[in-house]
mmCIF file of C-alpha atoms and ligand atoms in Angstrom:
data_model
loop_
_atom_site.group_PDB
_atom_site.id
_atom_site.type_symbol
_atom_site.label_atom_id
_atom_site.label_comp_id
_atom_site.label_asym_id
_atom_site.label_seq_id
_atom_site.Cartn_x
_atom_site.Cartn_y
_atom_site.Cartn_z
ATOM 1 C CA MET V 25 90.402 80.263 94.882
ATOM 2 C CA ALA V 26 89.171 77.198 96.746
ATOM 3 C CA GLN V 27 86.516 79.439 98.235
ATOM 4 C CA GLU V 28 84.506 76.542 99.673
ATOM 5 C CA ASP V 29 87.287 75.987 102.230
ATOM 6 C CA PHE V 30 87.218 79.587 103.309
ATOM 7 C CA HIS V 31 83.421 79.782 103.364
ATOM 8 C CA ALA V 32 83.153 76.787 105.706
ATOM 9 C CA MET V 33 85.836 78.192 107.974
ATOM 10 C CA ALA V 34 84.298 81.697 107.911
ATOM 11 C CA ALA V 35 81.106 80.334 109.427
ATOM 12 C CA SER V 36 83.017 79.173 112.516
ATOM 13 C CA LEU V 37 84.996 82.349 113.193
ATOM 14 C CA PRO V 38 84.666 83.770 116.713
ATOM 15 C CA ASP V 39 82.980 87.136 117.235
ATOM 16 C CA PRO V 40 83.603 89.833 115.993
ATOM 17 C CA PHE V 41 85.412 88.426 112.970
ATOM 18 C CA ARG V 42 83.799 88.305 109.533
ATOM 19 C CA LEU V 43 85.570 87.265 106.363
ATOM 20 C CA LEU V 44 85.297 89.076 103.049
ATOM 21 C CA LEU V 45 86.927 87.237 100.142
ATOM 22 C CA ARG V 46 88.160 88.903 96.983
ATOM 23 C CA GLU V 47 89.826 87.304 94.008
ATOM 24 C CA ASN V 48 91.821 90.482 93.303
ATOM 25 C CA ALA V 49 92.834 93.518 95.329
ATOM 26 C CA THR V 50 95.453 96.224 95.005
ATOM 27 C CA SER V 51 96.575 95.819 98.620
ATOM 28 C CA THR V 52 94.212 94.370 101.218
ATOM 29 C CA ASN V 53 95.496 97.029 103.649
ATOM 30 C CA ASP V 54 94.511 99.811 101.256
ATOM 31 C CA GLU V 55 91.124 98.318 100.386
ATOM 32 C CA LEU V 56 90.251 97.605 104.017
ATOM 33 C CA ARG V 57 91.214 101.170 104.920
ATOM 34 C CA LEU V 58 88.523 102.404 102.512
ATOM 35 C CA LEU V 59 85.974 100.101 104.172
ATOM 36 C CA ALA V 60 87.113 101.330 107.614
ATOM 37 C CA GLU V 61 86.695 104.952 106.592
ATOM 38 C CA ALA V 62 83.214 104.088 105.327
ATOM 39 C CA GLY V 63 82.344 102.726 108.801
ATOM 40 C CA ALA V 64 83.113 98.986 108.631
ATOM 41 C CA ARG V 65 83.010 97.311 112.024
ATOM 42 C CA GLU V 66 85.901 95.961 114.059
ATOM 43 C CA GLY V 67 86.744 92.383 113.139
ATOM 44 C CA GLN V 68 86.292 92.767 109.387
ATOM 45 C CA ILE V 69 88.827 90.608 107.561
ATOM 46 C CA LEU V 70 89.598 91.195 103.906
ATOM 47 C CA LEU V 71 91.399 88.333 102.178
ATOM 48 C CA ALA V 72 92.524 88.516 98.550
ATOM 49 C CA GLU V 73 93.838 85.737 96.389
ATOM 50 C CA ASN V 74 95.921 88.169 94.348
ATOM 51 C CA GLN V 75 97.307 91.583 95.245
ATOM 52 C CA SER V 76 98.525 93.837 92.441
ATOM 53 C CA ALA V 77 100.213 96.237 94.896
ATOM 54 C CA GLY V 78 100.874 94.186 98.029
ATOM 55 C CA ARG V 79 103.105 96.190 100.361
ATOM 56 C CA GLY V 80 105.618 95.306 103.032
ATOM 57 C CA ARG V 81 107.190 97.462 105.683
ATOM 58 C CA ARG V 82 109.556 100.261 104.631
ATOM 59 C CA GLY V 83 107.759 100.572 101.295
ATOM 60 C CA THR V 84 108.907 97.222 99.912
ATOM 61 C CA ALA V 85 106.701 95.119 97.653
ATOM 62 C CA TRP V 86 105.173 91.987 99.189
ATOM 63 C CA PHE V 87 105.169 88.875 97.051
ATOM 64 C CA SER V 88 102.291 86.459 97.511
ATOM 65 C CA SER V 89 101.427 83.561 95.274
ATOM 66 C CA GLY V 90 97.743 83.002 94.517
ATOM 67 C CA GLY V 91 96.420 79.666 95.737
ATOM 68 C CA GLU V 92 99.507 79.022 97.859
ATOM 69 C CA SER V 93 99.840 81.897 100.295
ATOM 70 C CA LEU V 94 97.573 83.996 102.487
ATOM 71 C CA ALA V 95 97.272 87.781 102.133
ATOM 72 C CA PHE V 96 94.704 89.414 104.385
ATOM 73 C CA SER V 97 94.043 92.421 106.583
ATOM 74 C CA ILE V 98 92.021 92.787 109.768
ATOM 75 C CA LEU V 99 90.253 95.920 110.984
ATOM 76 C CA LEU V 100 90.514 96.833 114.670
ATOM 77 C CA ARG V 101 89.067 99.758 116.577
ATOM 78 C CA PRO V 102 91.146 99.469 119.772
ATOM 79 C CA GLN V 103 89.988 100.870 123.095
ATOM 80 C CA GLU V 104 93.577 101.359 124.262
ATOM 81 C CA PRO V 105 95.283 104.772 123.904
ATOM 82 C CA LYS V 106 96.725 105.347 120.440
ATOM 83 C CA ALA V 107 100.258 105.471 121.850
ATOM 84 C CA LEU V 108 99.955 101.740 122.572
ATOM 85 C CA TRP V 109 98.750 100.719 119.109
ATOM 86 C CA PRO V 110 102.269 100.076 117.733
ATOM 87 C CA ARG V 111 102.444 97.196 120.237
ATOM 88 C CA LEU V 112 99.845 95.416 118.104
ATOM 89 C CA ALA V 113 102.656 94.568 115.672
ATOM 90 C CA LEU V 114 104.627 92.712 118.330
ATOM 91 C CA ALA V 115 101.443 91.050 119.618
ATOM 92 C CA SER V 116 100.453 89.930 116.119
ATOM 93 C CA GLY V 117 103.898 88.477 115.358
ATOM 94 C CA LEU V 118 103.798 86.457 118.562
ATOM 95 C CA ALA V 119 100.251 85.249 117.866
ATOM 96 C CA LEU V 120 101.264 84.100 114.394
ATOM 97 C CA ALA V 121 104.254 82.157 115.723
ATOM 98 C CA GLU V 122 102.013 80.560 118.358
ATOM 99 C CA ALA V 123 99.341 79.699 115.811
ATOM 100 C CA PHE V 124 101.958 77.983 113.642
ATOM 101 C CA GLY V 125 103.041 76.034 116.741
ATOM 102 C CA LYS V 126 99.454 74.834 117.119
ATOM 103 C CA ILE V 127 99.494 73.342 113.627
ATOM 104 C CA GLY V 128 102.833 71.664 114.309
ATOM 105 C CA VAL V 129 105.369 74.196 113.020
ATOM 106 C CA GLU V 130 107.551 75.806 115.705
ATOM 107 C CA ALA V 131 108.400 79.336 114.597
ATOM 108 C CA LEU V 132 110.447 82.178 116.054
ATOM 109 C CA ILE V 133 110.051 85.947 115.961
ATOM 110 C CA LYS V 134 112.634 88.074 114.282
ATOM 111 C CA TRP V 135 111.948 91.244 116.266
ATOM 112 C CA PRO V 136 109.835 93.179 115.897
ATOM 113 C CA ASN V 137 107.351 91.170 113.902
ATOM 114 C CA ASP V 138 108.736 88.926 111.214
ATOM 115 C CA VAL V 139 107.927 85.278 111.764
ATOM 116 C CA TRP V 140 110.849 82.996 111.126
ATOM 117 C CA LEU V 141 111.421 79.342 110.347
ATOM 118 C CA GLN V 142 114.944 78.000 109.946
ATOM 119 C CA GLN V 143 116.310 81.560 109.777
ATOM 120 C CA ARG V 144 114.026 82.493 106.891
ATOM 121 C CA LYS V 145 110.907 84.617 106.813
ATOM 122 C CA VAL V 146 107.606 82.738 106.612
ATOM 123 C CA ALA V 147 105.246 85.607 107.449
ATOM 124 C CA GLY V 148 105.245 89.394 107.631
ATOM 125 C CA ILE V 149 102.983 91.952 109.250
ATOM 126 C CA LEU V 150 102.192 95.512 108.222
ATOM 127 C CA VAL V 151 100.344 97.546 110.859
ATOM 128 C CA GLU V 152 98.867 100.849 109.716
ATOM 129 C CA SER V 153 96.556 103.163 111.588
ATOM 130 C CA GLY V 154 93.842 105.650 110.743
ATOM 131 C CA LYS V 155 92.141 108.233 112.945
ATOM 132 C CA ASP V 156 90.163 105.708 114.951
ATOM 133 C CA PHE V 157 91.183 102.347 113.581
ATOM 134 C CA VAL V 158 94.119 100.042 112.928
ATOM 135 C CA ILE V 159 94.643 97.736 109.981
ATOM 136 C CA ILE V 160 96.726 94.636 110.638
ATOM 137 C CA GLY V 161 97.979 93.301 107.305
ATOM 138 C CA ILE V 162 99.322 89.766 107.322
ATOM 139 C CA GLY V 163 101.107 87.811 104.629
ATOM 140 C CA ILE V 164 101.863 84.117 105.198
ATOM 141 C CA ASN V 165 103.787 81.827 102.856
ATOM 142 C CA VAL V 166 101.761 78.677 103.355
ATOM 143 C CA ASN V 167 102.457 76.294 100.480
ATOM 144 C CA THR V 168 104.751 78.462 98.361
ATOM 145 C CA LEU V 169 107.566 76.402 96.858
ATOM 146 C CA LYS V 170 109.270 78.948 94.641
ATOM 147 C CA PHE V 171 110.019 82.600 95.411
ATOM 148 C CA PRO V 172 111.172 85.447 93.172
ATOM 149 C CA PRO V 173 114.972 85.869 93.022
ATOM 150 C CA GLU V 174 115.021 88.927 95.297
ATOM 151 C CA VAL V 175 113.667 86.942 98.264
ATOM 152 C CA ALA V 176 114.680 83.418 97.252
ATOM 153 C CA LEU V 177 117.423 83.235 99.880
ATOM 154 C CA SER V 178 115.512 84.881 102.709
ATOM 155 C CA ALA V 179 111.983 83.441 102.438
ATOM 156 C CA THR V 180 110.440 80.091 103.244
ATOM 157 C CA SER V 181 106.965 78.628 103.621
ATOM 158 C CA LEU V 182 105.200 76.384 106.106
ATOM 159 C CA GLN V 183 105.265 73.609 103.511
ATOM 160 C CA LEU V 184 108.985 73.983 102.746
ATOM 161 C CA ALA V 185 109.827 73.881 106.455
ATOM 162 C CA ALA V 186 107.466 71.078 107.443
ATOM 163 C CA GLY V 187 107.684 68.968 104.288
ATOM 164 C CA GLN V 188 103.907 68.804 103.904
ATOM 165 C CA PRO V 189 101.189 71.097 102.534
ATOM 166 C CA PHE V 190 98.700 72.874 104.794
ATOM 167 C CA SER V 191 95.100 73.875 104.280
ATOM 168 C CA ARG V 192 95.142 77.669 103.987
ATOM 169 C CA ALA V 193 91.735 77.852 105.651
ATOM 170 C CA ASP V 194 93.081 75.912 108.645
ATOM 171 C CA VAL V 195 96.111 78.197 108.903
ATOM 172 C CA LEU V 196 93.875 81.268 108.722
ATOM 173 C CA ALA V 197 91.541 79.850 111.390
ATOM 174 C CA ALA V 198 94.463 79.062 113.730
ATOM 175 C CA VAL V 199 95.783 82.614 113.352
ATOM 176 C CA ILE V 200 92.421 84.308 113.853
ATOM 177 C CA HIS V 201 91.796 82.278 117.012
ATOM 178 C CA GLN V 202 95.207 83.183 118.445
ATOM 179 C CA LEU V 203 95.349 86.915 117.702
ATOM 180 C CA PRO V 204 92.758 88.347 120.136
ATOM 181 C CA GLN V 205 94.364 87.007 123.295
ATOM 182 C CA ARG V 206 97.696 88.629 122.432
ATOM 183 C CA TRP V 207 96.099 91.870 121.217
ATOM 184 C CA ALA V 208 94.342 92.094 124.595
ATOM 185 C CA GLN V 209 97.759 92.288 126.289
ATOM 186 C CA ILE V 210 99.065 95.532 124.775
ATOM 187 C CA GLY V 211 97.865 97.515 127.815
ATOM 188 C CA ASN V 212 98.060 96.272 131.407
ATOM 189 C CA ASP V 213 99.279 92.823 130.463
ATOM 190 C CA PHE V 214 102.185 93.926 128.306
ATOM 191 C CA GLU V 215 104.717 92.103 130.498
ATOM 192 C CA THR V 216 102.925 88.793 129.809
ATOM 193 C CA LEU V 217 103.044 89.532 126.104
ATOM 194 C CA LEU V 218 106.773 90.249 126.357
ATOM 195 C CA GLU V 219 107.403 86.967 128.168
ATOM 196 C CA GLY V 220 105.944 85.194 125.146
ATOM 197 C CA VAL V 221 108.049 87.281 122.761
ATOM 198 C CA ARG V 222 111.230 86.602 124.749
ATOM 199 C CA LEU V 223 110.586 82.854 124.585
ATOM 200 C CA ARG V 224 110.426 82.978 120.795
ATOM 201 C CA CYS V 225 112.973 85.716 120.085
ATOM 202 C CA ALA V 226 115.293 84.536 117.281
ATOM 203 C CA LEU V 227 117.825 87.309 117.925
ATOM 204 C CA THR V 228 118.643 86.994 121.630
ATOM 205 C CA GLY V 229 122.220 85.827 122.201
ATOM 206 C CA HIS V 230 123.257 86.504 118.607
ATOM 207 C CA HIS V 231 125.898 88.802 117.195
ATOM 208 C CA VAL V 232 124.203 91.018 114.624
ATOM 209 C CA SER V 233 124.620 93.948 112.344
ATOM 210 C CA LEU V 234 121.637 96.240 111.973
ATOM 211 C CA GLN V 235 120.608 99.492 110.398
ATOM 212 C CA THR V 236 119.158 102.076 112.802
ATOM 213 C CA SER V 237 118.016 105.678 112.379
ATOM 214 C CA SER V 238 121.452 106.726 113.658
ATOM 215 C CA GLY V 239 123.417 104.458 111.354
ATOM 216 C CA GLN V 240 124.773 100.933 111.069
ATOM 217 C CA LYS V 241 125.485 99.160 114.371
ATOM 218 C CA THR V 242 127.068 95.861 115.311
ATOM 219 C CA GLY V 243 126.752 94.095 118.656
ATOM 220 C CA TRP V 244 125.165 91.357 120.723
ATOM 221 C CA ILE V 245 121.420 91.152 121.267
ATOM 222 C CA GLU V 246 120.755 90.840 124.987
ATOM 223 C CA GLY V 247 116.975 90.558 124.806
ATOM 224 C CA ILE V 248 113.802 92.624 124.842
ATOM 225 C CA SER V 249 113.369 95.566 127.239
ATOM 226 C CA PRO V 250 110.265 96.136 129.420
ATOM 227 C CA GLY V 251 109.072 98.584 126.760
ATOM 228 C CA GLY V 252 109.391 95.997 123.960
ATOM 229 C CA GLU V 253 112.582 97.509 122.504
ATOM 230 C CA LEU V 254 115.536 95.440 121.358
ATOM 231 C CA ILE V 255 118.523 95.543 123.748
ATOM 232 C CA LEU V 256 121.849 95.753 121.928
ATOM 233 C CA ARG V 257 125.295 95.597 123.538
ATOM 234 C CA THR V 258 127.961 97.329 121.477
ATOM 235 C CA THR V 259 131.555 98.186 122.386
ATOM 236 C CA GLU V 260 130.133 101.477 123.680
ATOM 237 C CA GLY V 261 127.657 99.862 126.088
ATOM 238 C CA LEU V 262 123.982 98.926 126.176
ATOM 239 C CA GLU V 263 121.327 100.616 124.112
ATOM 240 C CA THR V 264 117.655 100.001 123.412
ATOM 241 C CA LEU V 265 116.380 100.210 119.868
ATOM 242 C CA MET V 266 112.837 101.179 118.985
ATOM 243 C CA GLN V 267 113.377 100.287 115.356
ATOM 244 C CA ALA V 268 115.991 98.530 113.279
ATOM 245 C CA ASP V 269 116.123 97.406 109.679
ATOM 246 C CA GLU V 270 118.080 94.741 107.855
ATOM 247 C CA ILE V 271 119.113 92.804 110.921
ATOM 248 C CA ARG V 272 121.801 90.311 109.868
ATOM 249 C CA PHE V 273 123.594 87.657 111.828
ATOM 250 C CA MET V 274 127.329 88.378 111.868
ATOM 251 C CA PRO V 275 130.237 85.994 112.152
ATOM 252 C CA LEU V 276 132.510 86.802 115.119
HETATM 253 C C1 BTN D 314 106.599 92.886 105.860
HETATM 254 O O1 BTN D 314 107.112 91.933 106.422
HETATM 255 O O2 BTN D 314 107.291 93.708 105.243
HETATM 256 C C2 BTN D 314 105.108 93.053 105.942
HETATM 257 C C3 BTN D 314 104.390 92.269 104.886
HETATM 258 C C4 BTN D 314 102.875 92.412 104.979
HETATM 259 C C5 BTN D 314 102.175 91.820 103.796
HETATM 260 C C6 BTN D 314 100.690 91.815 103.947
HETATM 261 S S1 BTN D 314 99.888 90.845 102.721
HETATM 262 C C7 BTN D 314 98.339 91.463 103.238
HETATM 263 C C8 BTN D 314 98.518 92.925 103.564
HETATM 264 N N1 BTN D 314 98.341 93.742 102.382
HETATM 265 C C9 BTN D 314 99.485 94.354 102.040
HETATM 266 O O3 BTN D 314 99.611 95.122 101.070
HETATM 267 N N2 BTN D 314 100.459 94.035 102.887
HETATM 268 C C10 BTN D 314 99.994 93.154 103.925
#
């Protein structure tokens, strides 16, 4: 790892963030959870160059390429009621897209929290909670040029989209500076957070097919509800979805 880059950047992180670098981890989410349970403070970031068991949402494996991508987790001990913690996923996705905008790459959000460039995934977020803490796990394809076959058609990187490499330390710094202001909006300011999400929503206005807990649905995405749910219009009318998997654009 080009640790010197990260060390220099770590020294300029805003409070309360502190960076812990590891060459190898199973999953940074799992290893940070152990630190959280042992009393680590809010703001602890664990970044690993290689993960042997990196995880995505819905139990999928997360591919990250050492030296080219970023795989890290951040420990939070939110003051907000636990019922609001799931909103941290939406807030983090928006913050990532905004941070990429600040380094010159305009990204969209594929609700709820995939970050998208040119209809491909550039970053993913895995939010997991404990009794009194939340772990925000973030994977970003920064300079990855080649992906494994199973994601080759659905993944991209900042470099592939922008045609130039990025310093991973700079990308990490941009993200860490952007996250707190969106996290702070999961309570009273949720409407402001949603305005930002609506501006970058990749799905609004599109005809999609998606998998929900009550089966496969097809319809038009009308936007994001005041509660942060996805609004879908099907032949049967409007419905709001708390969760949906495998959202695909559909030809008419
Ligand atoms: C997804 O889109 O499915 C979420 C991907 C989250 C990947 C990151 S990489 C760092 C952290 N550690 C993990 O095991 N997963 C998250």
